[in-house]
N, C-alpha and C. Protein backbone atom coordinates (compact mmCIF):
# COMPACT_ATOMS: atom_id res chain seq x y z
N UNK A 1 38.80 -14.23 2.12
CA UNK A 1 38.24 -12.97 1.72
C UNK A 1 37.44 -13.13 0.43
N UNK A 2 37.67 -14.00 -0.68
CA UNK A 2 37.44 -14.11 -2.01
C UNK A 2 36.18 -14.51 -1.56
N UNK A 3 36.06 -15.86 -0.77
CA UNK A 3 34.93 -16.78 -0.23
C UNK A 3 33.60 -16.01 -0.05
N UNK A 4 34.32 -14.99 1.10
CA UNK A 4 32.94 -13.61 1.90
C UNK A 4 32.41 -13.14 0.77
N UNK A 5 33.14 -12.33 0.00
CA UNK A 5 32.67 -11.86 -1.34
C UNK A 5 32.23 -12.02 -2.44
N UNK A 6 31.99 -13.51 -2.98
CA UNK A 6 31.67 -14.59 -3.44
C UNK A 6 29.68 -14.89 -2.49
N UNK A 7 30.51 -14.49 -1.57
CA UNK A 7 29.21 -15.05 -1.03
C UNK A 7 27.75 -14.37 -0.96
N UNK A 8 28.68 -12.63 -0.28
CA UNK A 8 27.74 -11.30 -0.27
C UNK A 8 27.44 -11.40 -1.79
N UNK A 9 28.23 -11.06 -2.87
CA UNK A 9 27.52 -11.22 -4.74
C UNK A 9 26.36 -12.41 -4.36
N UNK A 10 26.76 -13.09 -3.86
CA UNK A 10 25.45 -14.60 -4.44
C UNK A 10 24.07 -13.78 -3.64
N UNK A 11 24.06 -13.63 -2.40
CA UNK A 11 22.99 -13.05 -1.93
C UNK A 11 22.17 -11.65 -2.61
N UNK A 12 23.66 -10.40 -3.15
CA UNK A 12 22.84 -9.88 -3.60
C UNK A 12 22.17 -10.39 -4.97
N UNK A 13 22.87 -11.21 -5.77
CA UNK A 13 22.21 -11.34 -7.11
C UNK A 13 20.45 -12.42 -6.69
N UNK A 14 20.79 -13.20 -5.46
CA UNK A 14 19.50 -13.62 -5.21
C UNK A 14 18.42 -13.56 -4.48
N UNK A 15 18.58 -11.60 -4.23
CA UNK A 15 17.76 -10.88 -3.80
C UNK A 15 17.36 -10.06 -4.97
N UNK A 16 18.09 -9.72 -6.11
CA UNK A 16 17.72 -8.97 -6.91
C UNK A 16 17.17 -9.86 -8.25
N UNK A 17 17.14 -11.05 -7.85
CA UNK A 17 16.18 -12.00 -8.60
C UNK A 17 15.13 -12.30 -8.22
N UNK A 18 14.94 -11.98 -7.07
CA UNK A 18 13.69 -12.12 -5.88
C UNK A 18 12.43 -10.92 -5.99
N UNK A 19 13.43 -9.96 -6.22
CA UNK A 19 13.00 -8.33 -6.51
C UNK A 19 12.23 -8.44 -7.79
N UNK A 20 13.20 -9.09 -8.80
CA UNK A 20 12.47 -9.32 -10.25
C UNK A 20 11.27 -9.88 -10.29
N UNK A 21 11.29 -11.26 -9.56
CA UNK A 21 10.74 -12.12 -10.17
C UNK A 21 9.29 -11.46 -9.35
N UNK A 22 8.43 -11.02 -8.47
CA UNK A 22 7.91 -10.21 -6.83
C UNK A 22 7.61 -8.86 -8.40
N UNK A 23 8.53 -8.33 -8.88
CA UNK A 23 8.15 -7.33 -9.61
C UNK A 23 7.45 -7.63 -11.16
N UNK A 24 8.11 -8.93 -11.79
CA UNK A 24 7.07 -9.42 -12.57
C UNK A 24 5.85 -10.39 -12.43
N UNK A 25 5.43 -10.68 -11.25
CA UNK A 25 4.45 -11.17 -10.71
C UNK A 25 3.25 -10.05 -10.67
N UNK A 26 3.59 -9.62 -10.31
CA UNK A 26 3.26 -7.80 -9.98
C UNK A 26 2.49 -7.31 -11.29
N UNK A 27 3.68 -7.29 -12.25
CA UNK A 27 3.37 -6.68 -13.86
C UNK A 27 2.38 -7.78 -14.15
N UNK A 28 2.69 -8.88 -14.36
CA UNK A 28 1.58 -9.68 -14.94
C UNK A 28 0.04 -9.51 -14.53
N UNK A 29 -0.13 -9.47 -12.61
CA UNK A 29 -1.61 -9.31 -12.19
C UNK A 29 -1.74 -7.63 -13.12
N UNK A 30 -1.22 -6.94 -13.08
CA UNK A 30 -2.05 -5.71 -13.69
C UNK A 30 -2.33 -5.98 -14.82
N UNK A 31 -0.97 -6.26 -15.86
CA UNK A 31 -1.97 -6.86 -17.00
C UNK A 31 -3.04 -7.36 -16.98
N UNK A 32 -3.14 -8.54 -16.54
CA UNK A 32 -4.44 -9.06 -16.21
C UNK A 32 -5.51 -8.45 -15.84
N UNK A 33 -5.59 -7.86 -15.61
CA UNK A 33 -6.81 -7.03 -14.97
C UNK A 33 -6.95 -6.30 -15.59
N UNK A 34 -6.01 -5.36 -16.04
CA UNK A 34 -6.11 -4.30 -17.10
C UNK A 34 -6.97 -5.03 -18.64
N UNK A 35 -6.10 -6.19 -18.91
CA UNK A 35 -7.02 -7.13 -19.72
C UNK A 35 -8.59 -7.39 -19.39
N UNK A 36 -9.09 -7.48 -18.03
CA UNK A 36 -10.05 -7.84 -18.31
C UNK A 36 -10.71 -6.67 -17.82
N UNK A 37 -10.66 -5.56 -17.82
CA UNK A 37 -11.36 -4.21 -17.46
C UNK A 37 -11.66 -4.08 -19.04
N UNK A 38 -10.65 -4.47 -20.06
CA UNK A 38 -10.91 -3.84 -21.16
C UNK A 38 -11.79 -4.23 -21.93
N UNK A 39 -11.91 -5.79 -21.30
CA UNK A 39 -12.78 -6.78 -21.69
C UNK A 39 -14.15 -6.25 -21.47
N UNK A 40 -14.30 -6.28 -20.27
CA UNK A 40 -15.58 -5.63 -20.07
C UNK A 40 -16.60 -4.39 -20.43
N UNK A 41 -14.97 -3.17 -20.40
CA UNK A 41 -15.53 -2.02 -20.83
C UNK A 41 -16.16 -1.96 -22.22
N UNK A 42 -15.70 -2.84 -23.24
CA UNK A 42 -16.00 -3.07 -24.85
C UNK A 42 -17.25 -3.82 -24.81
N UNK A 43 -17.80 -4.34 -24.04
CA UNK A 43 -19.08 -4.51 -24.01
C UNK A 43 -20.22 -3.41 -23.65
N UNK A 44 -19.63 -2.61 -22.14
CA UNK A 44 -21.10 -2.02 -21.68
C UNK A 44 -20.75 -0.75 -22.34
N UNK A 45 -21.95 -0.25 -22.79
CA UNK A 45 -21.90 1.33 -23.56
C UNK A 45 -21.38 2.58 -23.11
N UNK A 46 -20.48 2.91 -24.13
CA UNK A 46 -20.09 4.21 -24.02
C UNK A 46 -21.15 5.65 -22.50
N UNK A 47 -20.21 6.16 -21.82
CA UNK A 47 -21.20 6.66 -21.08
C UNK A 47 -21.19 8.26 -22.34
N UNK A 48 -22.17 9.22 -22.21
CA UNK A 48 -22.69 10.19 -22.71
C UNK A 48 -22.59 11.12 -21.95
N UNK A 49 -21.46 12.10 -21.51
CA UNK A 49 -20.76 13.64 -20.61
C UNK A 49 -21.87 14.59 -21.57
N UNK A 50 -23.22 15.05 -20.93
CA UNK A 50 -23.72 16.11 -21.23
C UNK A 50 -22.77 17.29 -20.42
N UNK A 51 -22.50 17.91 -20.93
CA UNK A 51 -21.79 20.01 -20.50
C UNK A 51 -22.62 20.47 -19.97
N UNK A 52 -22.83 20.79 -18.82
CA UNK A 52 -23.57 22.10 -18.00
C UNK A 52 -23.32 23.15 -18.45
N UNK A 53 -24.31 24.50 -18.80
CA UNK A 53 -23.22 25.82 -19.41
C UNK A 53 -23.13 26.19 -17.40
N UNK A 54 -22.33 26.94 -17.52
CA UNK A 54 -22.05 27.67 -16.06
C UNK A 54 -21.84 28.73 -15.88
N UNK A 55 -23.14 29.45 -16.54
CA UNK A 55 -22.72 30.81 -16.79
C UNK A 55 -23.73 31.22 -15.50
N UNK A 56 -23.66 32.67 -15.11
CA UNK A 56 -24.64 33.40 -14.32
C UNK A 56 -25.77 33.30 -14.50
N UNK A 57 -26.47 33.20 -15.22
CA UNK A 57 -28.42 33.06 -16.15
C UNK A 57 -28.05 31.42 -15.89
N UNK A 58 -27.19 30.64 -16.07
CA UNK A 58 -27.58 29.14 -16.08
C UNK A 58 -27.77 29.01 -14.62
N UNK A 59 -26.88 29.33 -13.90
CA UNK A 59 -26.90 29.14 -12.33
C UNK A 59 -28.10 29.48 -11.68
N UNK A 60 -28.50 30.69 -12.21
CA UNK A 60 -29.73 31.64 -11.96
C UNK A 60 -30.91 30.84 -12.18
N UNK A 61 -30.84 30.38 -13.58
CA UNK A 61 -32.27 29.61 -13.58
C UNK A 61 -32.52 28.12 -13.26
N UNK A 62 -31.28 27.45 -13.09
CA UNK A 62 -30.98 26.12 -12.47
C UNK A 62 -31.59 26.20 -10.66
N UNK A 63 -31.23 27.30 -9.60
CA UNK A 63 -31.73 27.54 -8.47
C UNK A 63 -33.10 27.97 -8.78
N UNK A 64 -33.96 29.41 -10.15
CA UNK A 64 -35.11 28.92 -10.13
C UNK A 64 -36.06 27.68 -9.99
N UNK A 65 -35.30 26.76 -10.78
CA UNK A 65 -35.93 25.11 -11.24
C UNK A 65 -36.48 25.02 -10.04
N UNK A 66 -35.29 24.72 -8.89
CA UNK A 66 -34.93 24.03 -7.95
C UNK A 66 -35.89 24.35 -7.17
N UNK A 67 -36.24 25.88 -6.89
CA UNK A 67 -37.33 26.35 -5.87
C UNK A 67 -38.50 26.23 -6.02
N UNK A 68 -38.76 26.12 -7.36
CA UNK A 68 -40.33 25.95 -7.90
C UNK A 68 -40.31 24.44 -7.79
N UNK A 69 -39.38 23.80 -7.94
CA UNK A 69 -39.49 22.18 -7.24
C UNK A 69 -39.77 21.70 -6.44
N UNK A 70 -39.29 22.44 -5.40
CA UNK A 70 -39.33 22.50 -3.71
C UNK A 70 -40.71 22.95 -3.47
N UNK A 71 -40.92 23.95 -4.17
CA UNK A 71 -42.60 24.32 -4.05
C UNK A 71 -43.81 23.53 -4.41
N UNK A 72 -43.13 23.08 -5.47
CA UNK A 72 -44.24 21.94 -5.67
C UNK A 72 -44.17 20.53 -5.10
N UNK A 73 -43.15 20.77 -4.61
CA UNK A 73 -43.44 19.22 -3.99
C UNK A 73 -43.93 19.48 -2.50
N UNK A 74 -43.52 20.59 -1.57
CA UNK A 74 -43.80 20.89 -0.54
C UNK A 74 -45.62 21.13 -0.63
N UNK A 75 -46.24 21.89 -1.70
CA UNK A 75 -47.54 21.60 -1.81
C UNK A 75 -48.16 20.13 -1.94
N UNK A 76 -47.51 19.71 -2.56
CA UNK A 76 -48.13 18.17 -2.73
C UNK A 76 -48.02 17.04 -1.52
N UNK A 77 -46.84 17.47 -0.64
CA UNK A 77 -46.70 16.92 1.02
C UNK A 77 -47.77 17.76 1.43
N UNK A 78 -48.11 18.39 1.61
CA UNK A 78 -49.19 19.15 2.30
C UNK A 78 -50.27 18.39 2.12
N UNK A 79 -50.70 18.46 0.64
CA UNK A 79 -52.02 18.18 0.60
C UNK A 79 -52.12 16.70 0.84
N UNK A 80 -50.89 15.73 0.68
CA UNK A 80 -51.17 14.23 0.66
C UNK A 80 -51.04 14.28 2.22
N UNK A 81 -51.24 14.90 2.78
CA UNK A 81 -50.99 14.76 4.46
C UNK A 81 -52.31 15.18 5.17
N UNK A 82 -52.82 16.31 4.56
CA UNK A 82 -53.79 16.89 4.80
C UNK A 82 -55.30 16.25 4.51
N UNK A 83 -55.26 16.14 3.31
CA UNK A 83 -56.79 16.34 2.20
C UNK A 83 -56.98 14.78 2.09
N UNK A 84 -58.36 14.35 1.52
CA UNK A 84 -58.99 13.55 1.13
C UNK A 84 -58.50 12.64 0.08
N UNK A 85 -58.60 12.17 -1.09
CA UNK A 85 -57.80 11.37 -1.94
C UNK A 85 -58.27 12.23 -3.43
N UNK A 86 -59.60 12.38 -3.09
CA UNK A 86 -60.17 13.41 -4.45
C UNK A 86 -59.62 14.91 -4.48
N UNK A 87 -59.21 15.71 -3.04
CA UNK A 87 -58.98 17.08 -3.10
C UNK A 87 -57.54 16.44 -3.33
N UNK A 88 -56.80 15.99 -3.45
CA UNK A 88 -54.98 15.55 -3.42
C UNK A 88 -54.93 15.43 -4.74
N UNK A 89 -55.68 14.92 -5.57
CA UNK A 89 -55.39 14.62 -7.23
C UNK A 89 -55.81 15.80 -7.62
N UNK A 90 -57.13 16.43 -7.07
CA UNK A 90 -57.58 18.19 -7.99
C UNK A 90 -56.11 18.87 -7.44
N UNK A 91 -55.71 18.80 -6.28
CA UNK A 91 -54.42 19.81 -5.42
C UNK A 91 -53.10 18.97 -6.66
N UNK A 92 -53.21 18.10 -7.17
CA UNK A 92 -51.80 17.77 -8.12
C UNK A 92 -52.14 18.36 -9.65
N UNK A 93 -53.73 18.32 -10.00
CA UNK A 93 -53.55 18.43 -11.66
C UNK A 93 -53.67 20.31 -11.63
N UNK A 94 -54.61 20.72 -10.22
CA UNK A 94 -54.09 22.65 -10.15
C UNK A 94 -52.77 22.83 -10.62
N UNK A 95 -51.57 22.44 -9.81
CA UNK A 95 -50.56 22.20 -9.54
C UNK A 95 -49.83 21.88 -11.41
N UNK A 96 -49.91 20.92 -11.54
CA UNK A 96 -49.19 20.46 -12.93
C UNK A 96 -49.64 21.93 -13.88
N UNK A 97 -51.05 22.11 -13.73
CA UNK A 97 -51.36 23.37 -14.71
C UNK A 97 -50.65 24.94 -14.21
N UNK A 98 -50.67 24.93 -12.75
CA UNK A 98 -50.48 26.30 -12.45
C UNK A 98 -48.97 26.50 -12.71
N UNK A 99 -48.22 25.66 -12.29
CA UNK A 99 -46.58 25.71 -11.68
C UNK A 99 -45.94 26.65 -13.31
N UNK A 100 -46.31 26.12 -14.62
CA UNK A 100 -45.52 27.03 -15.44
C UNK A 100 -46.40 28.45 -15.75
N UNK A 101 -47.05 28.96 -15.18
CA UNK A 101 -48.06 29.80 -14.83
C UNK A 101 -46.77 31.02 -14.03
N UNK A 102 -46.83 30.37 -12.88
CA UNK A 102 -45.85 30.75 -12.22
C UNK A 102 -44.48 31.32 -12.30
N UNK A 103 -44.03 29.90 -13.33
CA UNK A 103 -42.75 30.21 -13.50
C UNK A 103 -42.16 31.46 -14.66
N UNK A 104 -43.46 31.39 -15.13
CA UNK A 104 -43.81 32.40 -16.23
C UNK A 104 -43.81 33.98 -15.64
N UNK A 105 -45.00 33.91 -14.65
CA UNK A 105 -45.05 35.17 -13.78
C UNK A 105 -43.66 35.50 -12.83
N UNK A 106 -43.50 34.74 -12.08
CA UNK A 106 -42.24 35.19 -11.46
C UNK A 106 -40.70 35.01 -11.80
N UNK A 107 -40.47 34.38 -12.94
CA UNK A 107 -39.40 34.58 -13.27
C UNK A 107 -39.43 35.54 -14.42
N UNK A 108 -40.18 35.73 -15.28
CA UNK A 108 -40.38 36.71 -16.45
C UNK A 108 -39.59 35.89 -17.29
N UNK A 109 -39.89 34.34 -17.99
CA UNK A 109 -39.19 34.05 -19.00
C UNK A 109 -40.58 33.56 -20.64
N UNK A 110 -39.71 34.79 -21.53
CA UNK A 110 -40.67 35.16 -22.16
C UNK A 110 -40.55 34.26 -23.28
N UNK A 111 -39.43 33.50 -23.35
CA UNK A 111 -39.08 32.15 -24.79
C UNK A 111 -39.60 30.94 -24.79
């Protein structure tokens, strides 16, 4: 009986050395890596989190942007599809001049 029990202890203690050793193998690769993430990160530059405001007027004039974007680029597919190479550059510099024209007239922003 002493023998069996003697024996089951030996197995568990050299499963739970197995466990250890499997669990500090383990700890060490993260170190490692963790080491060399840190390595790396201390070289490439800080990134820069600009804040969106997210208010109603920001949302509002963020979807203006967007449509007068869409507009101008949808004119400029037009005309590069359409027109000559001389009417496509007069149809882009109209365009560059008119668009805050526009954005002026139909959005009413007076600052």
């Amino acid at each position: 009986m002493s023998k069996e029990r003697a024996r089951r202890r030996a197995e568990r203690e050299a499963e739970k050395a197995r466990l250890a050793e499997e669990r500090a193998r383990r700890e060490a690769k993260t170190a490692r890596r963790r080491e060399l993430r840190g390595r790396i990160t201390a070289v490439l530059p800080k990134p820069v989190r600009v804040a969106r405001q997210g208010g109603v007027l920001a949302r509002r004039r963020r979807a203006q942007n967007a449509a007068m974007l869409v507009l101008f680029l949808l004119v400029q597919v037009i005309a590069w599809l359409t027109l000559d190479m001389m009417a496509r550059l007069a149809v882009l510099g109209l365009s560059i001049l008119i668009v805050p024209v526009l954005v002026t007239v139909l959005f009413d922003r007076r600052s």
